[in-house]
CSV table of N, CA and C in Angstrom, one decimal:
chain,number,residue,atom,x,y,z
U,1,UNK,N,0.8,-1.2,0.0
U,1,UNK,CA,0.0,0.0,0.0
U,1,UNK,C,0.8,1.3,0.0
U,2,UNK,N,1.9,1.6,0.6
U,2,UNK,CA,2.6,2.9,1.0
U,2,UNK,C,3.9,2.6,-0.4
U,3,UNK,N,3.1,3.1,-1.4
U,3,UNK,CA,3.8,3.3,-2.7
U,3,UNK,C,4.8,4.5,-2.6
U,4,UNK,N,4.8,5.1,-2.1
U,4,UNK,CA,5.7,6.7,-1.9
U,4,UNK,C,7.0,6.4,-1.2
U,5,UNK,N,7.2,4.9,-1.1
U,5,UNK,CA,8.7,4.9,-0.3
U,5,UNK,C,9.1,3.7,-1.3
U,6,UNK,N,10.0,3.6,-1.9
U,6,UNK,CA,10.8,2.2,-2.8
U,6,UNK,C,11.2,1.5,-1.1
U,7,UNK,N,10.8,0.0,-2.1
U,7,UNK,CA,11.8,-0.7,-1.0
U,7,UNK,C,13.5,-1.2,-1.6
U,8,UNK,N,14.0,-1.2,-0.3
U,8,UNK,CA,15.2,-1.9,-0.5
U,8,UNK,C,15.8,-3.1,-0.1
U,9,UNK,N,16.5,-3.6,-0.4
U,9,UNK,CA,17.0,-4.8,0.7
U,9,UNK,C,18.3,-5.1,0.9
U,10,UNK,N,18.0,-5.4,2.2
U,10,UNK,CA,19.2,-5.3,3.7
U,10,UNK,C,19.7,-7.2,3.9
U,11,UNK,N,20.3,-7.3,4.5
U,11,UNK,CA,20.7,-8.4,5.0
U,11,UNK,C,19.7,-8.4,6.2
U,12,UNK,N,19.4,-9.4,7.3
U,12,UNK,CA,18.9,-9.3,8.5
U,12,UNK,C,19.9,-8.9,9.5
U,13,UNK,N,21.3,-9.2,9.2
U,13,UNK,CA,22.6,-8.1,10.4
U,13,UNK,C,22.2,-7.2,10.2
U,14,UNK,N,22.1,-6.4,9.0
U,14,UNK,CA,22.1,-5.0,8.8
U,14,UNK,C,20.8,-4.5,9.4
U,15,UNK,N,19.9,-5.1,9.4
U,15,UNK,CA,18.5,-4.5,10.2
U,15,UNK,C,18.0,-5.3,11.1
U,16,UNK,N,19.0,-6.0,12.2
U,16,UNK,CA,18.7,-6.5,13.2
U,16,UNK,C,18.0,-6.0,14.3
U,17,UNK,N,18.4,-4.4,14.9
U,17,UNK,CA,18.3,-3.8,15.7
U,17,UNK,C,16.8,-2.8,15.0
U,18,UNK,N,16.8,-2.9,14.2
U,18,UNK,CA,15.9,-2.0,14.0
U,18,UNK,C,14.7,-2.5,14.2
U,19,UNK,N,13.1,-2.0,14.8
U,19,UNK,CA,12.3,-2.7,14.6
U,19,UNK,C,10.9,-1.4,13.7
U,20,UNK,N,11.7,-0.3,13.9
U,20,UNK,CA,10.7,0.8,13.2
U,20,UNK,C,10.7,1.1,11.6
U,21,UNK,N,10.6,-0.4,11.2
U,21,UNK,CA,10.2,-0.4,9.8
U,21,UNK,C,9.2,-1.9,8.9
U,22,UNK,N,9.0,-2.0,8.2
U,22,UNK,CA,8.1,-2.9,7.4
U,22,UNK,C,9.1,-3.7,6.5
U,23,UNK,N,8.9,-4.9,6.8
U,23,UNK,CA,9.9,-5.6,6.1
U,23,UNK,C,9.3,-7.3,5.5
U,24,UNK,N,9.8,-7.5,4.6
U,24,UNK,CA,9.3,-9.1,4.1
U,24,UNK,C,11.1,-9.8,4.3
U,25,UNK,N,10.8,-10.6,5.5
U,25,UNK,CA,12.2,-11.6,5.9
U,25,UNK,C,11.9,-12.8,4.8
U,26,UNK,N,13.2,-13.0,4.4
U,26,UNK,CA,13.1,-15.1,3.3
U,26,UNK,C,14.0,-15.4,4.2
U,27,UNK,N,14.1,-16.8,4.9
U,27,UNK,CA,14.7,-17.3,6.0
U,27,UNK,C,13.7,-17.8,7.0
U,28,UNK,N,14.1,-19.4,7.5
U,28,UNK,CA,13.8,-19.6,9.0
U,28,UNK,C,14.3,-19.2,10.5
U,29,UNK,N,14.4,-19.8,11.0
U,29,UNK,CA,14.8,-19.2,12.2
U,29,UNK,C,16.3,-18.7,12.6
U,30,UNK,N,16.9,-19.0,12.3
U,30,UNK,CA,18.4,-18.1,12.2
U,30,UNK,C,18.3,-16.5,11.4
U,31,UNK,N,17.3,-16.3,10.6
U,31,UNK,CA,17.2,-14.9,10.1
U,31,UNK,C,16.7,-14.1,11.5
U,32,UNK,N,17.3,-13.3,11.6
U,32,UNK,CA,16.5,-11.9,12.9
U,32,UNK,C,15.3,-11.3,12.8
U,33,UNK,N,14.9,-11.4,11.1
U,33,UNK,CA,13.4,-10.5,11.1
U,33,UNK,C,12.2,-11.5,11.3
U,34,UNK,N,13.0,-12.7,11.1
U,34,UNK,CA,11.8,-13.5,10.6
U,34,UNK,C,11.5,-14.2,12.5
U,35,UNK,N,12.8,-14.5,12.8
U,35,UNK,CA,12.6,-14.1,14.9
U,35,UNK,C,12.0,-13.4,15.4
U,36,UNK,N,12.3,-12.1,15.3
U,36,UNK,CA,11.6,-10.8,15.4
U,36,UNK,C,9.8,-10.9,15.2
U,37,UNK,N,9.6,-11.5,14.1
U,37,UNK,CA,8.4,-11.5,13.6
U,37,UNK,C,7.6,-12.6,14.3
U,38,UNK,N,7.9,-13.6,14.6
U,38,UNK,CA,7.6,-15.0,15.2
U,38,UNK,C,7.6,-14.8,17.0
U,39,UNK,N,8.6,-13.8,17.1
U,39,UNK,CA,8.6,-13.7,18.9
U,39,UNK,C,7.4,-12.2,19.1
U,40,UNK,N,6.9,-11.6,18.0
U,40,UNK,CA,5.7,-10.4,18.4
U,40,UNK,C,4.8,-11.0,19.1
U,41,UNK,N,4.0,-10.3,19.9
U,41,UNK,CA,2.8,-10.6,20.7
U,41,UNK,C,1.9,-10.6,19.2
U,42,UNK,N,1.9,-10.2,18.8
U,42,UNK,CA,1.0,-9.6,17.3
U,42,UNK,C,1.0,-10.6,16.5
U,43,UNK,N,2.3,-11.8,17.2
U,43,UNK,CA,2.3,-12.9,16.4
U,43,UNK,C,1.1,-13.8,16.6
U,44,UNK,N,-0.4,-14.1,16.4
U,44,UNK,CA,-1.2,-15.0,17.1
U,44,UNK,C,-1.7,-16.2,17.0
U,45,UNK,N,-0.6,-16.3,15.1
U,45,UNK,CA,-1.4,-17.5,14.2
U,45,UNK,C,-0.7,-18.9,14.6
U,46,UNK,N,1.1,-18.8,14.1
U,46,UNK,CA,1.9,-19.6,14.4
U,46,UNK,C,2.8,-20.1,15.1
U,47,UNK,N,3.5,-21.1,15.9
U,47,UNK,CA,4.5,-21.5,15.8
U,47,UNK,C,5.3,-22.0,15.1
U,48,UNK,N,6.6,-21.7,15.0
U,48,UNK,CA,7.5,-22.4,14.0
U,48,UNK,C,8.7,-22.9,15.1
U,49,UNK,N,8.6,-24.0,15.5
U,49,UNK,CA,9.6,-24.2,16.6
U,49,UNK,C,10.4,-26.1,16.3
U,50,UNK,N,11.0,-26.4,17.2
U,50,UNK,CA,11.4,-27.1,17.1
U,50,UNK,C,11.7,-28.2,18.3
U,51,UNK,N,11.5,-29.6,18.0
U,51,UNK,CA,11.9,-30.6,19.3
U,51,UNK,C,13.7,-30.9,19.3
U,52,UNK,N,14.0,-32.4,19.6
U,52,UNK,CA,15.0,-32.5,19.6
U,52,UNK,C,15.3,-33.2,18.3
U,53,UNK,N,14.8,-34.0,17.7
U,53,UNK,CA,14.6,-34.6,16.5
U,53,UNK,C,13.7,-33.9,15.3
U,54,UNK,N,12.6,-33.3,15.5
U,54,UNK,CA,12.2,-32.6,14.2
U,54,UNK,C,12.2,-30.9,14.6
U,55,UNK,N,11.4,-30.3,13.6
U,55,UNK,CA,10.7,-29.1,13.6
U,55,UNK,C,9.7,-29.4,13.6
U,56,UNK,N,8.3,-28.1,14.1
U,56,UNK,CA,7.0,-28.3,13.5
U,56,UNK,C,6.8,-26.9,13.3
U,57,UNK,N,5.2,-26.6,12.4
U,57,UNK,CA,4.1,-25.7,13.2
U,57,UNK,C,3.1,-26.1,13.5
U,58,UNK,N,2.9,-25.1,14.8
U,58,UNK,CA,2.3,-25.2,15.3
U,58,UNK,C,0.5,-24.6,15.7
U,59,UNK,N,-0.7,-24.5,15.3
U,59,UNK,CA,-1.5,-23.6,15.4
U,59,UNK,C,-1.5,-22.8,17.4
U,60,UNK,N,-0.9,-21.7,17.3
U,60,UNK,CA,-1.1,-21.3,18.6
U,60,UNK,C,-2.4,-20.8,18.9
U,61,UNK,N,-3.4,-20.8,17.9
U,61,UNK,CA,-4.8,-21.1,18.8
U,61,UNK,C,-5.2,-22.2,19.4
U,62,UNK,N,-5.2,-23.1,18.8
U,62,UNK,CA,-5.6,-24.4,19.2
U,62,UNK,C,-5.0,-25.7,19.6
U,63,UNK,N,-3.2,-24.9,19.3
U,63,UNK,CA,-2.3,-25.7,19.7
U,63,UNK,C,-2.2,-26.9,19.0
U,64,UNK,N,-3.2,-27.1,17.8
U,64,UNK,CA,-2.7,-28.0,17.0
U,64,UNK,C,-0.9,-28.0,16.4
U,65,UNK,N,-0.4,-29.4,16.3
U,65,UNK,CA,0.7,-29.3,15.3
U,65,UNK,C,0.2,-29.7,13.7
U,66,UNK,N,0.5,-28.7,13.1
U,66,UNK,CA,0.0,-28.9,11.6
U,66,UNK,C,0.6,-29.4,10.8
U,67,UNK,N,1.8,-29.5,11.0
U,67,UNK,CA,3.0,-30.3,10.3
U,67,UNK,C,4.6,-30.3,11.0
U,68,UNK,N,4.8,-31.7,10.9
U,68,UNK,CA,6.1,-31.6,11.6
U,68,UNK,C,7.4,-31.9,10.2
U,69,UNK,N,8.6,-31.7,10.6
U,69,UNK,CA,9.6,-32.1,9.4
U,69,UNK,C,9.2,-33.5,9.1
U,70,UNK,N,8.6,-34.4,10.3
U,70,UNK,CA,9.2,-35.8,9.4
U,70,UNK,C,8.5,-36.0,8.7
U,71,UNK,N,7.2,-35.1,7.8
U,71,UNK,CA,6.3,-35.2,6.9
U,71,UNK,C,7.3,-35.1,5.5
U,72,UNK,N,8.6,-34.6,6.1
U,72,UNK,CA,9.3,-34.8,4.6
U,72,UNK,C,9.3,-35.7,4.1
U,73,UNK,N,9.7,-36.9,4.6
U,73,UNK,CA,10.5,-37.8,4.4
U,73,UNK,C,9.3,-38.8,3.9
U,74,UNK,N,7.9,-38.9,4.8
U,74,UNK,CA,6.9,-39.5,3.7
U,74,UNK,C,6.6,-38.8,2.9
U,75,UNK,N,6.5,-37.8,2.3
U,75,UNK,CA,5.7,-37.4,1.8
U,75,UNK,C,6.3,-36.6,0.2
U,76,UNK,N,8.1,-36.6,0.8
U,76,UNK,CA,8.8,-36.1,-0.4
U,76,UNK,C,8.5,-34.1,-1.0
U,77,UNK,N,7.8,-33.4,0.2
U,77,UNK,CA,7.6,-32.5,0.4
U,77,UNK,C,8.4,-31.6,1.3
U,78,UNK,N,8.4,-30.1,1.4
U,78,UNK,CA,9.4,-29.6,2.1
U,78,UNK,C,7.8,-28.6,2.4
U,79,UNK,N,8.0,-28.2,4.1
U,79,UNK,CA,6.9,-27.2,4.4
U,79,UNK,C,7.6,-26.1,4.8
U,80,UNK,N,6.6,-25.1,4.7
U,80,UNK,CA,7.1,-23.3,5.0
U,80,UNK,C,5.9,-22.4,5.4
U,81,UNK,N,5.7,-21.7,5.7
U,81,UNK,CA,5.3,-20.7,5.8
U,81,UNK,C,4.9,-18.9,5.6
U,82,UNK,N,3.9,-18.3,5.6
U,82,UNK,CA,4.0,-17.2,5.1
U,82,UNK,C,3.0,-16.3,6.1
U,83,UNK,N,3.9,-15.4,6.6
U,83,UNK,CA,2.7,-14.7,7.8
U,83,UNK,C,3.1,-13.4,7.4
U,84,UNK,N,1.6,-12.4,7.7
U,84,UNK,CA,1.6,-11.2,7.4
U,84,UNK,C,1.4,-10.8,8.7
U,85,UNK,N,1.5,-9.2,9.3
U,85,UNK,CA,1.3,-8.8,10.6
U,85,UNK,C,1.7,-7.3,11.0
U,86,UNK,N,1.1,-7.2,12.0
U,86,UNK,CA,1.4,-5.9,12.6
U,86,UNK,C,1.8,-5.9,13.1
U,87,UNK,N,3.1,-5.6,13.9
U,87,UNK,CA,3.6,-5.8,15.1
U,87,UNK,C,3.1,-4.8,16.5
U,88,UNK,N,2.9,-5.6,17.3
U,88,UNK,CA,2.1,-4.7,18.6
U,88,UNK,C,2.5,-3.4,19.1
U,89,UNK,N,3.7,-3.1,19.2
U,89,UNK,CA,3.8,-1.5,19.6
U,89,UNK,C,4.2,-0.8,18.0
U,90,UNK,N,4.1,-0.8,17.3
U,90,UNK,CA,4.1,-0.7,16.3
U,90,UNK,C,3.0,-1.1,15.0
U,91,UNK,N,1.8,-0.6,15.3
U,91,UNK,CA,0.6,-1.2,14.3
U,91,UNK,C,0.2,-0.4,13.1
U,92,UNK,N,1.2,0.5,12.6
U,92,UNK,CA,1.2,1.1,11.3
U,92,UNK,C,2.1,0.4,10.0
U,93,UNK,N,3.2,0.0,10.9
U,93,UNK,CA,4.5,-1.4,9.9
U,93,UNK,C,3.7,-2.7,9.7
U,94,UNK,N,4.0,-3.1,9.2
U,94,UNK,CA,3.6,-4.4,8.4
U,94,UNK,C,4.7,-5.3,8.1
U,95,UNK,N,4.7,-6.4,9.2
U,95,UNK,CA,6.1,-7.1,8.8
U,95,UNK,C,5.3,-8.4,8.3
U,96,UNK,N,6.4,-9.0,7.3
U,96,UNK,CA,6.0,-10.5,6.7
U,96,UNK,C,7.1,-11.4,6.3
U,97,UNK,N,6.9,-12.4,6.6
U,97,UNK,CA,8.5,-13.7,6.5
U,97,UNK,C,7.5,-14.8,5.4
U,98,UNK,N,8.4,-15.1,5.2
U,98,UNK,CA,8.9,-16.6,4.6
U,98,UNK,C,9.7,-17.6,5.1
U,99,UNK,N,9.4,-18.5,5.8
U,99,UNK,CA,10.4,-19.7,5.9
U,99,UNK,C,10.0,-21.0,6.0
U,100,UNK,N,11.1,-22.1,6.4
U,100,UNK,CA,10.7,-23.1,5.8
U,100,UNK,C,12.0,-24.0,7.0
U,101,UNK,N,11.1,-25.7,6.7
U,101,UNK,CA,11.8,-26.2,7.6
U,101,UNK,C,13.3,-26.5,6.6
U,102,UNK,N,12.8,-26.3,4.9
U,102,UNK,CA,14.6,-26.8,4.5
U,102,UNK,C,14.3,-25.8,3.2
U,103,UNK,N,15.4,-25.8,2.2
U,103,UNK,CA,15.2,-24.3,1.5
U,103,UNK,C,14.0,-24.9,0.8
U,104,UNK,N,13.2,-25.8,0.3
U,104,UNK,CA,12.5,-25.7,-0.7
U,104,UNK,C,11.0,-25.2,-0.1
U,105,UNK,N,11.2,-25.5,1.5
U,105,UNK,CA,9.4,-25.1,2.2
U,105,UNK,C,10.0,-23.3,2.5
U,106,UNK,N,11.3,-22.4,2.1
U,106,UNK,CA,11.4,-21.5,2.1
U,106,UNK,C,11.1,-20.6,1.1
U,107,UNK,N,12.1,-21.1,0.2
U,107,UNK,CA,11.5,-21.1,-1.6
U,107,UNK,C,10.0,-21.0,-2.0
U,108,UNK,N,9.8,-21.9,-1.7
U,108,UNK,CA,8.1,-22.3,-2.0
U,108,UNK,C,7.3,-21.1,-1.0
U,109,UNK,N,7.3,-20.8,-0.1
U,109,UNK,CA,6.6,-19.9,0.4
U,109,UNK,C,7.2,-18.7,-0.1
U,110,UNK,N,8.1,-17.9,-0.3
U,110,UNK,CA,8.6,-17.1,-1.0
U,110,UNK,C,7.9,-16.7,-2.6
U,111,UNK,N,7.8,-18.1,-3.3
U,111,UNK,CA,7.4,-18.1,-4.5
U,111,UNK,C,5.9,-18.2,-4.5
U,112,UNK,N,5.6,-18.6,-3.7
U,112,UNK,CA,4.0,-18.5,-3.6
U,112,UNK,C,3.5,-17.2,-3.3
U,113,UNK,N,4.1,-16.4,-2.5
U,113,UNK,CA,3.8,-15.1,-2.0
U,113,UNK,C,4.5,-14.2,-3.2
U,114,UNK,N,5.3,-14.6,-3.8
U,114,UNK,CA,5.6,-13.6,-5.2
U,114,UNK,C,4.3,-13.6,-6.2
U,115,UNK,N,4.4,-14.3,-6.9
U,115,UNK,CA,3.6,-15.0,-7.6
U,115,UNK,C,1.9,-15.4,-7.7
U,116,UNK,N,1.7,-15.9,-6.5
U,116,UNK,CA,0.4,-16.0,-5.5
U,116,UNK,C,-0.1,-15.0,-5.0
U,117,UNK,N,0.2,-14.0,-4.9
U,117,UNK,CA,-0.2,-12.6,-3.9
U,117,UNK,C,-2.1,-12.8,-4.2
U,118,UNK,N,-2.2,-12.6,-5.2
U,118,UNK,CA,-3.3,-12.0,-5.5
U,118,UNK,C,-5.0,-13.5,-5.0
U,119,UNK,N,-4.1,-14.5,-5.1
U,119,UNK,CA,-4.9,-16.0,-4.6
U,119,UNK,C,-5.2,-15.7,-2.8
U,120,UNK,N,-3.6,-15.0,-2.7
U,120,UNK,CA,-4.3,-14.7,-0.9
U,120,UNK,C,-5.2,-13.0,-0.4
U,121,UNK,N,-4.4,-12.5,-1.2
U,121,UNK,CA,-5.6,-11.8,-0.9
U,121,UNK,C,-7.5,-11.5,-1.5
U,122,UNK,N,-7.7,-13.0,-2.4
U,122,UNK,CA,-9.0,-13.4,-2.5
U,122,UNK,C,-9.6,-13.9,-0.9
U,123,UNK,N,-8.9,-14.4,0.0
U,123,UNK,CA,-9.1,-15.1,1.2
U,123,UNK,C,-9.1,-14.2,2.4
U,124,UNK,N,-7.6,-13.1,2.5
U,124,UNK,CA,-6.9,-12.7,3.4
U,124,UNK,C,-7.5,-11.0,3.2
U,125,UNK,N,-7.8,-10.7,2.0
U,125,UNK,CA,-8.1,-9.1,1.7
U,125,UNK,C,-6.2,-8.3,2.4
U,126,UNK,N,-6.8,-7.4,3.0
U,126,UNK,CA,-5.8,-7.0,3.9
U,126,UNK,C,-5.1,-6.8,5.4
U,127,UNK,N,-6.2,-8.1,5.7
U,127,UNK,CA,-5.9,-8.8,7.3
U,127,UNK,C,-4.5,-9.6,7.2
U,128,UNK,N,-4.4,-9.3,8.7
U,128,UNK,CA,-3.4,-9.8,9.1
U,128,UNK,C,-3.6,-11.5,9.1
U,129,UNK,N,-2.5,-12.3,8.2
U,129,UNK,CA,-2.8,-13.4,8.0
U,129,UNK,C,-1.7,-14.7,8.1
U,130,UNK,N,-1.7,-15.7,8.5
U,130,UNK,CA,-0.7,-16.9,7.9
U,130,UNK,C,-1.0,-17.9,7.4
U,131,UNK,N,-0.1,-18.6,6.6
U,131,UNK,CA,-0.4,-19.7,6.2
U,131,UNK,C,0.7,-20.8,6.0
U,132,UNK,N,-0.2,-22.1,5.9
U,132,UNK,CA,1.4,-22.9,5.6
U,132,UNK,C,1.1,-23.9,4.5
U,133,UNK,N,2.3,-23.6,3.5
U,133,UNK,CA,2.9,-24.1,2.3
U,133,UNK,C,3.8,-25.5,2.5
U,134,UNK,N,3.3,-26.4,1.6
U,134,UNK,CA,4.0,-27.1,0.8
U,134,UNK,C,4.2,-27.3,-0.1
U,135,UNK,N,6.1,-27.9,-0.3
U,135,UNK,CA,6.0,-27.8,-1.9
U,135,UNK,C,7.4,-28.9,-2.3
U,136,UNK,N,7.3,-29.2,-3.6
U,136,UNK,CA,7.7,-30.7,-3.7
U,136,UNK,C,9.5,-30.3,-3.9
U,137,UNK,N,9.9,-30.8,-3.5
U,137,UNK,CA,11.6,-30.9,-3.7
U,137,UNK,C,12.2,-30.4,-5.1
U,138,UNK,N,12.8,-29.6,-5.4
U,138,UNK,CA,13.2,-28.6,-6.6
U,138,UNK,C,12.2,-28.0,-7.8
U,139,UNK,N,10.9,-27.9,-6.9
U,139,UNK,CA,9.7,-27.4,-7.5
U,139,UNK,C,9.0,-25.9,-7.1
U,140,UNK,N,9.5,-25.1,-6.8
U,140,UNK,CA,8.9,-23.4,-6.0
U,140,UNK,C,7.6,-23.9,-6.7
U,141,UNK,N,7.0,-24.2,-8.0
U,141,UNK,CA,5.7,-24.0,-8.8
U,141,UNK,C,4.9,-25.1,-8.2
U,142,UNK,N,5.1,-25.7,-7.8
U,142,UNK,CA,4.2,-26.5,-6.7
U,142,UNK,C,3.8,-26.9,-5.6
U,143,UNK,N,4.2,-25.5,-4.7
U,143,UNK,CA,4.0,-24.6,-4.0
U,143,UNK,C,2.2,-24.9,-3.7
U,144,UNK,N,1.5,-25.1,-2.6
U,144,UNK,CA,0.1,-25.3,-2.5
U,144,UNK,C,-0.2,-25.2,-0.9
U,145,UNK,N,-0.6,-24.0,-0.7
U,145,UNK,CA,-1.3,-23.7,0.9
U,145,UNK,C,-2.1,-25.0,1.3
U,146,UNK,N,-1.6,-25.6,2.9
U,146,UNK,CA,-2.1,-26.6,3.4
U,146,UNK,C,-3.2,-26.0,4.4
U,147,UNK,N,-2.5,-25.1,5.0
U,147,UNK,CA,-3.7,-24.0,5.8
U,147,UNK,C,-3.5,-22.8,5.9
U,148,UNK,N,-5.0,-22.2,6.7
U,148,UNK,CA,-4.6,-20.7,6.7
U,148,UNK,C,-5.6,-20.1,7.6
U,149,UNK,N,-4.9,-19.4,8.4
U,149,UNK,CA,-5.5,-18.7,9.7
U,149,UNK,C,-5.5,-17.2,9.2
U,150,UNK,N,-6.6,-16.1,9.3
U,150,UNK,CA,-7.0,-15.0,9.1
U,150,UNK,C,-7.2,-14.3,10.7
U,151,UNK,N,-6.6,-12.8,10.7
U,151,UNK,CA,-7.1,-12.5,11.9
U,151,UNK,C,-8.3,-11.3,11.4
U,152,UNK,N,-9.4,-12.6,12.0
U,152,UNK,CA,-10.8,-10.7,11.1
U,152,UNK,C,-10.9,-9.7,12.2
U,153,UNK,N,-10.9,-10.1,13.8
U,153,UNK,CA,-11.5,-9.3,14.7
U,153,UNK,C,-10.0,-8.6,15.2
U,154,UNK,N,-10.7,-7.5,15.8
U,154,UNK,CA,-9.4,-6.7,16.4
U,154,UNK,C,-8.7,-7.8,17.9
U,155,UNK,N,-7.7,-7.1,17.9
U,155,UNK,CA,-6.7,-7.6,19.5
U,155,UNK,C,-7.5,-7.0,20.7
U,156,UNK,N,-7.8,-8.2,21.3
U,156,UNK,CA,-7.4,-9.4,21.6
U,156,UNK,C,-8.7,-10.6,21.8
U,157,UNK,N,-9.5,-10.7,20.8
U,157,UNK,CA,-10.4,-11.5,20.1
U,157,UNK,C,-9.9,-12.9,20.0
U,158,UNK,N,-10.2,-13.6,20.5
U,158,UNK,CA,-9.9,-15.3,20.7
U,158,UNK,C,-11.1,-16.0,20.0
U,159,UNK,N,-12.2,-15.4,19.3
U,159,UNK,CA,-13.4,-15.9,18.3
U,159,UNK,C,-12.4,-16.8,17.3
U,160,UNK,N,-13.0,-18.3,17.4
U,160,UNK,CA,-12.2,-19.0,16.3
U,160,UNK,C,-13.5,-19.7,15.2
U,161,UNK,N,-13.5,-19.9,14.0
U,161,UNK,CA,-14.0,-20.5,13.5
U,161,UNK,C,-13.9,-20.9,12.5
U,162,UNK,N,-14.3,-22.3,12.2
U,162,UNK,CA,-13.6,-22.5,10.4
U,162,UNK,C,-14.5,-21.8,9.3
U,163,UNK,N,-14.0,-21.7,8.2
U,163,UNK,CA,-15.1,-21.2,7.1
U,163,UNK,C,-14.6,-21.7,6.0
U,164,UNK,N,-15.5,-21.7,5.2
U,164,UNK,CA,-15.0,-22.3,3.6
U,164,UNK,C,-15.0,-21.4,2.6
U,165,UNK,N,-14.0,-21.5,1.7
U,165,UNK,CA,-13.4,-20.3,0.8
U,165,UNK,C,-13.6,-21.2,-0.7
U,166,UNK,N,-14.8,-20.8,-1.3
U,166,UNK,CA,-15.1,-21.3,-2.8
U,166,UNK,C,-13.8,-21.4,-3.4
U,167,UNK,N,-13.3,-22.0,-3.6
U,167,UNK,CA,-12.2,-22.9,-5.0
U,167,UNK,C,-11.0,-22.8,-4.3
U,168,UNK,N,-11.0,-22.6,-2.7
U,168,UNK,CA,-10.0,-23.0,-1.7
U,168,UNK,C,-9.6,-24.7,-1.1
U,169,UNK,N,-8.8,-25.3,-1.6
U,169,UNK,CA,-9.0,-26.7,-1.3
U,169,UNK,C,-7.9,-26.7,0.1
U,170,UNK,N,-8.3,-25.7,0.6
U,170,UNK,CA,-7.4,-26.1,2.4
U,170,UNK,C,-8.1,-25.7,3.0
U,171,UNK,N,-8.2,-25.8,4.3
U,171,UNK,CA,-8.9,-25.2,5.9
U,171,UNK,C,-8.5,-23.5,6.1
U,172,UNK,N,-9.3,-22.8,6.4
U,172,UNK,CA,-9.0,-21.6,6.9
U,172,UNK,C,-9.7,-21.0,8.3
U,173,UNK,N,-8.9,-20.6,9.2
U,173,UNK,CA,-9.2,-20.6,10.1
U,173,UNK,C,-9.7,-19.0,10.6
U,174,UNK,N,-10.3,-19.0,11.3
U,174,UNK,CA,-11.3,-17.3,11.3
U,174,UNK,C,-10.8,-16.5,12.6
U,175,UNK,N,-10.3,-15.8,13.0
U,175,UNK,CA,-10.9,-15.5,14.4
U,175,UNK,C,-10.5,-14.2,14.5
């Protein structure tokens, strides 16, 4: 929306410290914005965390786990994610990541948010939103949201509900 400023891009050292700006992180958890963005109170959709043997996410409403890594390994898919947001003392910036448990569930959600923009905001409009992507091993183009949490009501609104999104073939979660 704020066309009147070009973006640029930084490393995440280079804009580690900073939190007074709007940024799209590519990277899992070793990137800082995409930490940054995952550690916000503002964060309400996901976890992206890890045990001693896998990764998962996780839905932090309901605490479901929605996918763990070892879905790789059956499934010959790589998972990622794509979260949009405000961040809480800061609700005019708009931060958003991409990452993934290996580069192709990073890729893939990167390339689905390149590419895809316009498929999530049939769903998402301009709420704050996430979702999670898989996509097949040296394939970004087959890339396909497995779910997707929308935040409709203001903070701090815990209304959850599922709803169905005509020619959406995943779960979307409401609240």
């Amino acid at each position: 929306k704020n066309v009147r400023t070009a973006p640029s891009i930084s490393s995440d050292t280079e804009v580690d410290t900073k939190m007074d700006l709007s940024f799209i992180s590519i990277g899992g958890l070793p990137n800082f914005k995409t930490s940054d963005l995952l550690n916000n109170p503002s964060n309400v959709f996901l976890e992206f965390g890890h045990e001693e043997k896998f990764m998962y996410i996780k839905n932090k409403n309901s605490g479901e786990i929605i996918v763990d890594s070892r879905e790789m390994q059956k499934t010959g898919c790589d998972f990622g994610i794509i979260i949009k947001l405000h961040p809480q003392n800061n609700q005019e910036r708009t931060w958003a990541c991409c990452a993934g448990f290996g580069i192709w569930g990073t890729s893939g959600a990167a390339y689905y948010l390149a590419y895809r923009w316009r498929d999530i905001l049939k769903w998402a409009g301009d709420k704050p939103f996430a979702c999670v992507v898989k996509a097949k091993a040296t394939s970004d183009e087959s890339t396909e949201i497995v779910e997707a949490i929308i935040r409709k009501q203001s903070w701090p609104s815990k209304i959850i509900r599922k709803i169905r999104c005509r020619n959406c073939h995943f779960r979307i979660t409401e609240f």
